[in-house]
Short mmCIF file of C-alpha atoms in Angstrom, two decimals:
data_model
loop_
_atom_site.label_atom_id
_atom_site.label_comp_id
_atom_site.label_asym_id
_atom_site.label_seq_id
_atom_site.Cartn_x
_atom_site.Cartn_y
_atom_site.Cartn_z
CA MET A 1400 -9.22 -5.00 33.62
CA LYS A 1401 -7.26 -7.51 31.53
CA SER A 1402 -5.15 -9.14 33.29
CA GLU A 1403 -1.11 -9.37 33.47
CA LEU A 1404 -0.49 -11.39 30.88
CA VAL A 1405 -3.51 -10.17 28.41
CA GLN A 1406 -1.99 -7.38 28.26
CA ARG A 1407 1.36 -8.24 27.97
CA VAL A 1408 0.51 -10.71 24.88
CA GLY A 1409 -1.60 -7.00 23.32
CA ARG A 1410 1.97 -5.50 23.27
CA THR A 1411 3.68 -7.78 21.82
CA ILE A 1412 1.08 -7.96 18.85
CA GLU A 1413 1.84 -4.29 18.77
CA LYS A 1414 5.54 -4.10 19.40
CA TYR A 1415 5.96 -7.00 16.50
CA HIS A 1416 3.33 -5.32 14.09
CA MET A 1417 1.78 -9.23 14.16
CA ALA A 1418 -1.69 -8.35 13.57
CA HIS A 1419 -4.56 -6.34 13.61
CA LYS A 1420 -8.45 -6.16 14.62
CA GLY A 1421 -9.55 -6.71 10.92
CA GLU A 1422 -7.31 -10.03 10.28
CA ARG A 1423 -8.55 -13.70 10.58
CA LEU A 1424 -6.23 -15.20 13.23
CA LEU A 1425 -6.33 -19.07 13.12
CA VAL A 1426 -4.74 -20.17 16.59
CA GLY A 1427 -3.17 -23.38 16.60
CA LEU A 1428 -4.86 -25.68 19.19
CA SER A 1429 -3.75 -28.89 21.14
CA GLY A 1430 -5.65 -28.25 24.01
CA GLY A 1431 -2.44 -27.81 26.18
CA ALA A 1432 -1.67 -25.08 28.50
CA ASP A 1433 0.12 -22.80 26.18
CA SER A 1434 -2.80 -22.64 23.60
CA ALA A 1435 -5.27 -23.02 25.43
CA ALA A 1436 -4.24 -19.37 27.30
CA LEU A 1437 -3.12 -18.41 23.46
CA LEU A 1438 -7.35 -18.87 22.28
CA LEU A 1439 -8.55 -17.23 25.58
CA CYS A 1440 -6.37 -14.00 25.33
CA LEU A 1441 -6.71 -13.04 21.57
CA HIS A 1442 -10.36 -13.99 22.26
CA GLU A 1443 -10.48 -11.90 25.67
CA LEU A 1444 -8.66 -9.06 23.64
CA GLY A 1445 -11.00 -8.87 20.73
CA TYR A 1446 -9.46 -10.54 17.79
CA ASP A 1447 -11.62 -12.31 15.19
CA ILE A 1448 -10.27 -16.02 15.52
CA CYS A 1449 -10.94 -19.26 14.64
CA ALA A 1450 -9.21 -22.85 16.02
CA CYS A 1451 -7.31 -25.88 14.23
CA HIS A 1452 -7.08 -29.01 16.05
CA VAL A 1453 -4.54 -31.65 14.92
CA ASN A 1454 -4.92 -35.61 15.71
CA HIS A 1455 -1.73 -37.01 15.18
CA CYS A 1456 -2.77 -40.32 15.57
CA ILE A 1457 0.21 -41.37 17.95
CA ARG A 1458 -1.27 -41.71 21.57
CA GLY A 1459 -4.84 -43.32 20.88
CA GLU A 1460 -7.53 -42.55 23.21
CA GLU A 1461 -5.25 -39.81 24.35
CA ALA A 1462 -5.05 -37.77 21.21
CA ASP A 1463 -9.25 -38.43 21.24
CA ARG A 1464 -9.31 -37.35 24.84
CA ASP A 1465 -7.59 -34.10 23.47
CA GLN A 1466 -9.41 -33.75 20.35
CA HIS A 1467 -12.54 -33.71 22.40
CA PHE A 1468 -11.30 -31.12 25.20
CA CYS A 1469 -10.06 -28.55 22.31
CA GLU A 1470 -14.17 -28.85 20.42
CA GLU A 1471 -15.88 -28.41 23.37
CA LEU A 1472 -13.60 -25.17 24.57
CA CYS A 1473 -14.39 -23.54 21.12
CA ARG A 1474 -17.96 -24.52 21.94
CA SER A 1475 -18.03 -22.45 25.01
CA LEU A 1476 -16.25 -19.30 23.93
CA GLY A 1477 -18.40 -19.85 20.35
CA ILE A 1478 -15.08 -20.36 18.30
CA GLU A 1479 -14.89 -22.08 14.99
CA ILE A 1480 -12.89 -24.86 14.96
CA THR A 1481 -11.71 -27.62 12.42
CA VAL A 1482 -10.50 -30.66 13.38
CA LYS A 1483 -7.64 -32.13 11.06
CA ARG A 1484 -6.07 -35.62 11.38
CA VAL A 1485 -2.57 -36.50 10.45
CA ASP A 1486 -1.12 -40.13 10.63
CA VAL A 1487 2.07 -39.19 11.57
CA PRO A 1488 3.32 -43.11 11.89
CA ALA A 1489 3.14 -43.61 8.91
CA TYR A 1490 4.69 -40.37 7.27
CA CYS A 1491 7.82 -41.14 9.73
CA ARG A 1492 7.65 -44.47 7.90
CA VAL A 1493 8.38 -43.59 4.53
CA ASN A 1494 10.14 -40.34 5.03
CA PRO A 1495 13.50 -40.11 6.63
CA VAL A 1496 12.36 -38.30 9.41
CA SER A 1497 11.76 -38.64 13.65
CA GLU A 1498 8.68 -38.76 14.83
CA GLU A 1499 8.29 -35.01 16.82
CA GLU A 1500 9.86 -33.83 13.49
CA GLY A 1501 7.02 -34.94 11.09
CA ALA A 1502 4.36 -34.00 13.49
CA ARG A 1503 6.00 -30.70 13.36
CA MET A 1504 5.71 -30.43 9.06
CA LEU A 1505 2.44 -32.28 9.30
CA ARG A 1506 1.05 -30.00 11.78
CA TYR A 1507 1.89 -26.90 10.11
CA LYS A 1508 0.92 -28.53 6.76
CA ALA A 1509 -2.46 -29.10 8.24
CA LEU A 1510 -2.63 -25.51 9.14
CA GLN A 1511 -1.36 -23.75 6.49
CA GLU A 1512 -4.75 -25.38 4.45
CA ILE A 1513 -7.09 -23.34 6.49
CA THR A 1514 -7.92 -20.03 5.28
CA ALA A 1515 -6.88 -17.34 7.06
CA ASP A 1516 -4.79 -14.63 7.76
CA LYS A 1517 -2.18 -15.35 9.92
CA ILE A 1518 -1.73 -18.24 11.74
CA CYS A 1519 -1.30 -18.09 15.61
CA THR A 1520 1.29 -20.96 17.60
CA ALA A 1521 1.53 -20.75 21.48
CA HIS A 1522 5.53 -20.74 21.35
CA ASN A 1523 6.08 -19.11 24.71
CA LEU A 1524 9.67 -18.15 26.32
CA ASP A 1525 10.48 -20.88 27.90
CA ASP A 1526 10.01 -22.56 24.29
CA CYS A 1527 12.91 -20.24 22.84
CA LEU A 1528 15.11 -21.27 26.12
CA GLU A 1529 14.80 -24.78 25.23
CA THR A 1530 15.48 -23.91 21.20
CA THR A 1531 18.39 -21.65 21.94
CA LEU A 1532 20.09 -24.80 24.37
CA PHE A 1533 19.01 -27.34 21.69
CA ASN A 1534 20.88 -24.86 18.81
CA LEU A 1535 24.33 -24.29 20.99
CA ALA A 1536 24.27 -27.97 21.39
CA ARG A 1537 23.99 -28.99 17.73
CA GLY A 1538 26.22 -26.06 16.61
CA SER A 1539 24.38 -22.64 15.11
CA GLY A 1540 25.13 -19.40 14.53
CA LEU A 1541 23.51 -15.89 15.66
CA LYS A 1542 20.15 -16.30 14.03
CA GLY A 1543 20.13 -20.03 15.64
CA ILE A 1544 20.69 -19.23 18.85
CA ALA A 1545 18.28 -15.98 18.54
CA SER A 1546 15.77 -18.98 18.99
CA ILE A 1547 12.27 -18.69 17.70
CA PRO A 1548 11.40 -15.89 15.41
CA PRO A 1549 8.05 -13.75 16.73
CA VAL A 1550 6.98 -13.65 13.14
CA ARG A 1551 7.64 -15.61 10.03
CA ASP A 1552 6.00 -15.07 7.02
CA ASN A 1553 2.22 -15.60 8.17
CA ILE A 1554 3.22 -17.03 11.54
CA ILE A 1555 2.92 -15.08 14.26
CA ARG A 1556 4.24 -16.21 18.29
CA PRO A 1557 1.80 -13.75 20.80
CA LEU A 1558 2.79 -15.93 23.53
CA ILE A 1559 6.62 -15.26 22.29
CA GLU A 1560 7.32 -13.55 25.81
CA CYS A 1561 5.67 -15.04 28.09
CA SER A 1562 6.83 -17.42 30.53
CA ARG A 1563 5.10 -20.77 31.16
CA ALA A 1564 4.92 -20.14 34.84
CA ASP A 1565 3.14 -16.83 33.88
CA ILE A 1566 0.85 -18.80 31.63
CA GLU A 1567 -0.18 -21.32 33.67
CA ASP A 1568 -1.29 -19.50 36.43
CA TYR A 1569 -3.14 -17.22 34.37
CA LEU A 1570 -4.85 -20.51 33.27
CA ALA A 1571 -5.47 -20.71 37.12
CA GLU A 1572 -6.81 -17.82 37.84
CA LYS A 1573 -8.97 -17.65 34.80
CA GLY A 1574 -10.28 -21.34 36.56
CA GLN A 1575 -9.69 -23.02 32.87
CA ASN A 1576 -8.12 -26.73 32.68
CA PHE A 1577 -6.19 -27.96 30.20
CA VAL A 1578 -4.62 -31.24 28.82
CA THR A 1579 -1.70 -32.48 29.26
CA ASP A 1580 0.33 -34.49 26.43
CA SER A 1581 2.04 -37.43 27.85
CA THR A 1582 4.23 -37.52 25.79
CA ASN A 1583 5.74 -33.79 27.06
CA LEU A 1584 7.03 -36.03 30.65
CA MET A 1585 9.14 -38.21 28.74
CA ASP A 1586 12.86 -38.24 28.26
CA GLU A 1587 12.88 -39.40 25.13
CA TYR A 1588 12.65 -36.89 23.13
CA SER A 1589 15.51 -34.48 22.68
CA ARG A 1590 13.53 -30.99 23.75
CA ASN A 1591 11.87 -32.92 26.80
CA LYS A 1592 15.57 -33.91 28.09
CA LEU A 1593 16.92 -30.32 28.14
CA ARG A 1594 13.29 -29.67 29.75
CA HIS A 1595 13.56 -31.50 32.81
CA LYS A 1596 17.48 -32.45 33.00
CA VAL A 1597 19.20 -29.12 31.85
CA VAL A 1598 17.06 -26.24 32.38
CA PRO A 1599 16.31 -27.21 36.11
CA VAL A 1600 19.89 -27.15 36.82
CA LEU A 1601 20.72 -23.50 35.32
CA ARG A 1602 17.31 -22.28 37.55
CA GLU A 1603 19.58 -23.66 40.47
CA LEU A 1604 22.49 -21.24 38.77
CA ASN A 1605 20.19 -18.05 38.10
CA PRO A 1606 16.75 -17.89 39.65
CA SER A 1607 15.80 -15.51 37.90
CA LEU A 1608 16.78 -17.42 34.79
CA MET A 1609 13.86 -16.36 32.21
CA ASP A 1610 13.98 -12.69 33.34
CA THR A 1611 17.51 -12.94 32.31
CA PHE A 1612 17.01 -14.83 29.35
CA ALA A 1613 14.48 -12.37 28.10
CA LYS A 1614 16.93 -9.49 27.92
CA THR A 1615 19.37 -11.42 26.68
CA LEU A 1616 17.30 -13.03 23.63
CA GLY A 1617 15.82 -9.24 22.97
CA PHE A 1618 19.85 -8.58 22.54
CA LEU A 1619 20.42 -11.58 20.31
CA ARG A 1620 17.26 -11.03 18.20
CA GLU A 1621 18.52 -7.09 17.84
CA ASP A 1622 21.77 -7.47 16.25
CA SER A 1623 20.66 -10.65 14.42
CA ALA A 1624 18.36 -8.66 12.53
CA PHE A 1625 20.92 -6.21 11.79
CA LEU A 1626 23.70 -8.65 10.95
CA GLU A 1627 20.35 -10.03 8.17
CA LYS A 1628 19.56 -6.26 6.91
CA LEU A 1629 23.26 -5.70 6.16
CA ALA A 1630 23.47 -8.93 4.39
CA ASP A 1631 20.39 -8.46 2.49
CA GLU A 1632 21.95 -4.87 0.67
CA ALA A 1633 25.17 -6.52 0.31
CA PHE A 1634 23.51 -9.66 -1.66
CA GLU A 1635 21.72 -6.79 -3.60
CA LYS A 1636 25.42 -5.28 -4.27
CA VAL A 1637 27.39 -8.44 -5.38
CA ASN A 1638 25.18 -9.50 -8.12
CA CYS A 1639 25.71 -9.04 -11.32
CA GLY A 1640 23.61 -10.60 -13.95
CA ASP A 1641 23.57 -14.32 -14.08
CA GLY A 1642 26.32 -14.12 -11.53
CA TYR A 1643 28.23 -12.73 -8.04
CA SER A 1644 31.57 -10.56 -8.13
CA CYS A 1645 34.28 -12.21 -6.39
CA LYS A 1646 36.00 -9.23 -4.91
CA LEU A 1647 32.98 -7.51 -3.60
CA ILE A 1648 31.83 -10.81 -1.61
CA ARG A 1649 35.92 -10.74 -0.24
CA GLU A 1650 35.77 -7.11 0.37
CA LEU A 1651 32.67 -7.91 2.91
CA ASP A 1652 32.96 -8.94 6.94
CA TYR A 1653 32.82 -12.25 7.21
CA PRO A 1654 29.72 -11.96 9.38
CA VAL A 1655 28.51 -10.38 6.31
CA ARG A 1656 30.30 -12.36 3.55
CA ARG A 1657 29.02 -15.54 4.90
CA ARG A 1658 25.41 -14.91 5.20
CA VAL A 1659 25.71 -13.42 2.08
CA ILE A 1660 26.99 -17.07 1.01
CA MET A 1661 24.25 -18.52 2.50
CA ARG A 1662 21.70 -16.25 0.08
CA ILE A 1663 23.34 -17.46 -2.92
CA LEU A 1664 23.38 -21.37 -2.00
CA ALA A 1665 19.65 -21.07 -0.53
CA LYS A 1666 18.47 -19.34 -4.24
CA TYR A 1667 19.30 -22.54 -5.65
CA ASP A 1668 18.02 -24.80 -3.41
CA ILE A 1669 21.51 -25.91 -2.06
CA GLU A 1670 21.60 -27.27 1.48
CA VAL A 1671 23.47 -24.71 3.60
CA GLY A 1672 25.92 -26.13 6.04
CA GLN A 1673 29.71 -25.07 6.91
CA ASP A 1674 30.90 -27.09 4.22
CA LYS A 1675 29.19 -25.55 0.94
CA ILE A 1676 30.19 -21.82 3.06
CA GLU A 1677 33.68 -23.14 2.88
CA ILE A 1678 34.13 -24.82 -0.77
CA ILE A 1679 31.78 -21.01 -1.72
CA GLU A 1680 34.75 -19.72 -0.19
CA LYS A 1681 37.41 -21.24 -1.36
CA LEU A 1682 36.28 -21.05 -5.14
CA ILE A 1683 36.18 -17.30 -4.29
CA ASN A 1684 39.46 -16.58 -3.35
CA GLU A 1685 41.20 -19.45 -5.89
CA GLY A 1686 39.27 -19.99 -8.46
CA GLY A 1687 38.05 -23.74 -9.81
CA LYS A 1688 34.66 -25.72 -10.05
CA ALA A 1689 32.72 -27.63 -7.41
CA ASN A 1690 29.89 -30.11 -6.86
CA VAL A 1691 27.07 -28.19 -4.54
CA LYS A 1692 24.84 -30.75 -5.38
CA ALA A 1693 24.05 -33.36 -7.66
CA LYS A 1694 23.75 -32.54 -10.92
CA CYS A 1695 24.48 -28.61 -9.57
CA PHE A 1696 27.88 -26.95 -10.23
CA ALA A 1697 29.68 -23.86 -9.00
CA TYR A 1698 32.43 -22.05 -10.66
CA THR A 1699 34.26 -18.76 -11.29
CA LYS A 1700 35.53 -17.24 -14.64
CA SER A 1701 36.46 -13.62 -15.31
CA GLY A 1702 36.16 -13.04 -11.41
CA THR A 1703 32.29 -13.75 -11.28
CA LEU A 1704 31.09 -16.58 -9.18
CA TYR A 1705 28.83 -18.83 -10.99
CA ILE A 1706 25.82 -21.43 -10.18
CA PHE A 1707 24.40 -23.67 -12.61
CA THR A 1708 22.22 -26.74 -13.04
CA GLU A 1709 21.97 -29.60 -14.97
CA LYS A 1710 18.59 -29.94 -16.52
CA ASP A 1711 17.19 -32.94 -17.49
CA GLY A 1712 15.21 -33.03 -20.37
CA GLU A 1713 15.21 -34.56 -24.13
CA ASN A 1714 15.13 -31.30 -25.49
CA ILE A 1715 18.41 -30.89 -23.37
CA LEU A 1716 20.47 -33.60 -25.29
CA GLN A 1717 18.91 -32.30 -28.81
CA ASP A 1718 22.42 -30.93 -30.64
CA GLU A 1719 20.13 -29.63 -33.45
CA VAL A 1720 16.46 -28.53 -34.55
CA LYS A 1721 15.00 -27.17 -38.08
CA VAL A 1722 13.85 -24.14 -37.03
CA VAL A 1723 10.37 -23.06 -38.77
CA PRO A 1724 9.23 -19.69 -38.65
CA GLU A 1725 6.33 -18.27 -36.56
CA SER A 1726 7.32 -20.80 -34.03
CA ILE A 1727 9.20 -21.54 -30.35
CA ILE A 1728 11.76 -24.25 -30.14
CA ASN A 1729 12.56 -25.00 -26.28
CA TRP A 1730 15.83 -25.07 -26.57
CA GLN A 1731 18.28 -26.12 -24.02
CA GLY A 1732 16.11 -24.84 -21.14
CA ARG A 1733 14.93 -21.63 -23.51
CA SER A 1734 12.19 -20.57 -24.92
CA VAL A 1735 13.39 -19.49 -28.16
CA SER A 1736 10.65 -17.85 -31.11
CA PHE A 1737 11.61 -16.90 -34.84
CA LYS A 1738 9.34 -14.84 -36.78
CA LEU A 1739 9.52 -14.20 -40.74
CA VAL A 1740 8.68 -10.13 -41.32
CA LYS A 1741 8.46 -7.97 -44.87
CA ASN A 1742 11.36 -5.94 -44.95
CA ASP A 1743 9.26 -2.32 -45.45
CA GLY A 1744 12.43 -1.04 -47.25
CA LYS A 1745 13.92 0.41 -44.34
CA PHE A 1746 16.59 -2.23 -43.45
CA GLU A 1747 18.51 0.37 -41.27
CA ASN A 1748 15.74 0.31 -38.57
CA VAL A 1749 15.42 -3.65 -38.95
CA ASN A 1750 19.08 -3.55 -38.11
CA LYS A 1751 19.21 -0.98 -35.34
CA MET A 1752 15.96 -2.75 -33.37
CA PHE A 1753 16.86 -6.54 -34.05
CA ALA A 1754 20.98 -5.50 -34.11
CA ASN A 1755 22.88 -9.14 -33.57
CA SER A 1756 19.30 -11.07 -33.67
CA CYS A 1757 17.95 -11.18 -37.44
CA LEU A 1758 19.47 -11.89 -41.00
CA ASP A 1759 18.41 -12.02 -44.89
CA TYR A 1760 16.21 -15.33 -44.68
CA ASP A 1761 16.55 -15.33 -48.69
CA LYS A 1762 20.06 -15.74 -48.59
CA ILE A 1763 19.86 -19.05 -46.40
CA LYS A 1764 21.41 -22.28 -48.69
CA GLY A 1765 18.68 -25.12 -47.77
CA VAL A 1766 17.24 -25.94 -43.87
CA ILE A 1767 18.64 -23.81 -41.41
CA VAL A 1768 18.80 -25.22 -37.92
CA LEU A 1769 19.37 -24.52 -34.43
CA ARG A 1770 22.20 -26.53 -32.95
CA LYS A 1771 25.14 -26.83 -30.54
CA ARG A 1772 28.03 -25.53 -32.15
CA ARG A 1773 30.72 -27.86 -33.07
CA ALA A 1774 35.24 -28.32 -33.68
CA GLY A 1775 35.60 -26.73 -37.07
CA ASP A 1776 32.43 -23.89 -36.97
CA ARG A 1777 33.74 -20.52 -38.38
CA ILE A 1778 31.70 -17.41 -39.35
CA ARG A 1779 32.71 -14.09 -41.04
CA LEU A 1780 30.82 -11.78 -38.91
CA VAL A 1781 29.38 -8.66 -41.00
CA ASN A 1782 31.87 -6.31 -42.11
CA ARG A 1783 34.96 -8.64 -40.61
CA GLN A 1784 36.95 -9.19 -43.38
CA HIS A 1785 38.44 -12.60 -41.25
CA SER A 1786 36.51 -15.38 -39.87
CA SER A 1787 36.07 -16.02 -36.49
CA ASP A 1788 36.30 -19.21 -34.22
CA VAL A 1789 32.94 -19.60 -33.17
CA ARG A 1790 34.27 -21.76 -29.94
CA VAL A 1791 36.34 -18.48 -29.06
CA LEU A 1792 33.40 -16.27 -30.01
CA MET A 1793 30.90 -17.90 -27.40
CA LYS A 1794 33.75 -17.78 -24.29
CA GLN A 1795 33.93 -14.22 -25.03
CA GLY A 1796 30.42 -13.82 -24.94
CA PHE A 1797 28.95 -16.32 -22.43
CA PRO A 1798 29.63 -18.32 -19.25
CA VAL A 1799 30.40 -21.45 -19.21
CA HIS A 1800 27.43 -23.16 -18.50
CA LYS A 1801 25.60 -20.82 -20.99
CA ARG A 1802 27.68 -22.01 -23.86
CA ASP A 1803 25.68 -25.31 -25.14
CA SER A 1804 22.27 -23.30 -25.31
CA ALA A 1805 23.26 -20.04 -26.98
CA VAL A 1806 21.69 -19.49 -30.36
CA ILE A 1807 24.07 -20.45 -33.59
CA LEU A 1808 21.92 -20.73 -36.62
CA ALA A 1809 23.32 -22.69 -39.83
CA ASP A 1810 22.35 -23.40 -42.83
CA ASP A 1811 23.99 -26.32 -45.29
CA GLU A 1812 27.07 -23.93 -45.76
CA GLY A 1813 27.82 -23.45 -42.37
CA ILE A 1814 26.71 -21.18 -39.70
CA VAL A 1815 24.94 -18.03 -40.26
CA LEU A 1816 24.12 -16.25 -36.95
CA ALA A 1817 25.95 -16.37 -33.47
CA GLU A 1818 23.77 -14.73 -30.46
CA THR A 1819 25.63 -11.22 -29.16
CA PHE A 1820 27.77 -11.43 -32.64
CA GLY A 1821 25.49 -11.29 -35.23
CA ALA A 1822 24.75 -12.72 -38.43
CA ALA A 1823 27.00 -14.13 -41.53
CA ASP A 1824 28.10 -11.41 -43.83
CA ARG A 1825 27.01 -13.21 -46.60
CA VAL A 1826 23.33 -13.01 -45.07
CA ARG A 1827 23.74 -9.57 -43.62
CA ILE A 1828 20.22 -7.38 -44.49
CA ASP A 1829 20.43 -4.88 -46.82
CA SER A 1830 18.68 -2.33 -49.54
CA ASP A 1831 17.46 -5.85 -51.86
CA THR A 1832 16.19 -8.09 -48.68
CA LYS A 1833 12.60 -8.94 -48.56
CA ARG A 1834 12.22 -11.26 -45.75
CA VAL A 1835 13.88 -11.07 -42.93
CA LEU A 1836 14.07 -13.71 -40.08
CA ILE A 1837 13.55 -12.68 -36.16
CA PHE A 1838 14.94 -14.89 -32.94
CA GLU A 1839 13.83 -13.64 -29.61
CA VAL A 1840 15.23 -15.25 -26.29
CA ILE A 1841 11.71 -15.08 -24.52
CA GLU A 1842 12.19 -17.49 -21.37
CA GLU A 1843 15.59 -18.27 -20.07
#
């Protein structure tokens, strides 16, 4: 009969739909009690498993001892193991992160490089408690207080509902030894301070701390998942083309509204923080424009929130490019193709298919160019008795950050086409048209 811990791990895997027997599971094996127990449990449950040990090159001979232990444990069980060495101190000297964070980042990177369906990490209930306390101490929303998720992408945590005490009891029953990382005994890392100083006080206040926390954590995760679902649905509803409806965002309850704003920020790789959320809130309510990160701006126009990034590159700085038929021009971050087709006499069909994006090529005067709008530009559109200011047309047809990338075609006598609004009357397609120039935006 399987032990209580193994059965609990099996139930956790089923509860969160973590894996099935046909999948290859990679266990992150440090050699500590948690990862050793995880390896044994999954092996006993009959999963197809392999292991990876990451030597962080921090603790010298002790790190080599841990590596040897992991290799021997896997050999005794007939489990394939991969060993990777990462130089955490060197990484942290180049990158502005703590040794603790640097080790975590390099460890996950190493695990992702190995072919497997799922990656199994040995986070347990005690880790969840420490994470909740840490997030409370530095400030967090519900998602942070709900702690480590049981499943994230292809990463699963089968021990997430098991306490450290239960894990060590299981290993004792099996007669399985494990290694101890000496840095876990020091208070230099923030998590260790919580483990050695804060948690013991909480246990004095409530001897059933882990059972109580497990139930509370379940409620927190359910509430958090429900709000995230509402936010996902709301995010889809407020999306309107290239922007987001300020009115619909304002109508959302604050917990959902805040999460929607967080999704908007994340979509544009903007660091999510309360300061950025408040900037977007102000724009939604009062309008205006604000810088949200380097070369990235948020602004509102006609009740719509837009976020755009100024792009680098020589083509962005070009004001004018000569148009050659049968070519593609990279214009202000857009790919625009130009094709020349012969008119088969059914010019009405051409007009219907390519309304506002074609003109009579043989009526062009001199050289045709694709260029930005300029002061004084005017165009008399088809069937209009008066000319229109191109800048006014662009304001009507495009949000601010897209006006410079609009397709405006000109020849030696002036503007012959403005995107969205169509061709000038003097280059309109008629019964005498022989060749038609058509443009199409093929990539934004």
